[in-house]
Amino acid sequence: PFYIFKKWEKGEIQGLSDRHDHGDDTKTLTNYGVFVKGSQSRVITRHISRSTSFYGATYTTTKADKVLESGYGARFEMSYENDHTSAYKLKRYLKGLSKSTGLRSLVKVGLPKIKKFGYAKVKFSAEINDRGVRSLLTGSRSLPLEGIVGKAITEYFKAGDVDELCNSSSNEESTSLSSCESRFKKSSMKAVAKMKAYLAAMQVSEIKAVDFAKNFAKFGKASLKNQFTFKGLLNYLKGKGLALKYVVEGEKIHQYKKLVR
């Protein structure tokens, strides 16, 4: 009875198209593959939103039916916004962000030692340019993701369970480090196989742009399976057209911004 509005995005795949007329008979057609999950809620004057999304796109610019330019782009984005947040809620989201991405040193930020922050916003994005997408496509079948992800899992559990990934079950045996590591290896390798399969499907020469974009969105969803698949992808893309941006700001927080290329 207290919620005026609440909406959940369950993580569905969507395909969208956009046509832009630049004038002089020049047009750009962009096809997007979108994966979004999150929630929005409003209680009287209080508004809270959190989301995780992936946008993959392919575009073609033509003039008088002649192709002038074509390319690709993609972006992962994770965000949180709350106009009445507390220290506990903000720290909980930042902990979850670290847990999802594995980017502990990037996500860590010093916060004022107060209990109530008022309005606060957190936004993390990983932008992949045309060069990065082409790198994924040309090496789709031989991408060394299994090795990168497997090494990340081994190193993570060797240091313990820093992000408390194994606390999701009450079964003592299933939460032991060895069984938890085994479980993550299995689910991560399954996700990597899906990522490579979707990239391979995107390379079929006669594939329609809209189907290319939808497979791109499925690739993004599989990449977000856990911190090992996500961070593994980012590690592969280092120096290949990847840009990270992280911003934390608010009513009582001096803006913290970090860019990594």
Coordinates of C-alpha atoms in Angstrom, one line a residue, residues 104 146-158 227-229 231-232 235:
R104 CA 37.4 -3.7 -6.7
E146 CA 38.5 -19.8 -21.3
G147 CA 42.1 -19.3 -20.3
I148 CA 41.6 -15.7 -19.1
V149 CA 38.4 -16.5 -17.1
G150 CA 39.9 -19.7 -15.7
K151 CA 43.0 -17.9 -14.5
A152 CA 40.8 -15.2 -12.9
I153 CA 38.8 -17.8 -11.0
T154 CA 41.9 -19.6 -9.7
E155 CA 43.5 -16.4 -8.5
Y156 CA 40.3 -15.1 -6.9
F157 CA 39.7 -18.2 -4.8
K158 CA 43.4 -18.5 -3.9
Q227 CA 32.4 -11.1 -12.4
F228 CA 34.8 -13.6 -14.0
T229 CA 33.1 -13.6 -17.4
K231 CA 36.1 -8.9 -16.1
G232 CA 37.6 -11.6 -18.4
N235 CA 40.8 -7.9 -19.8

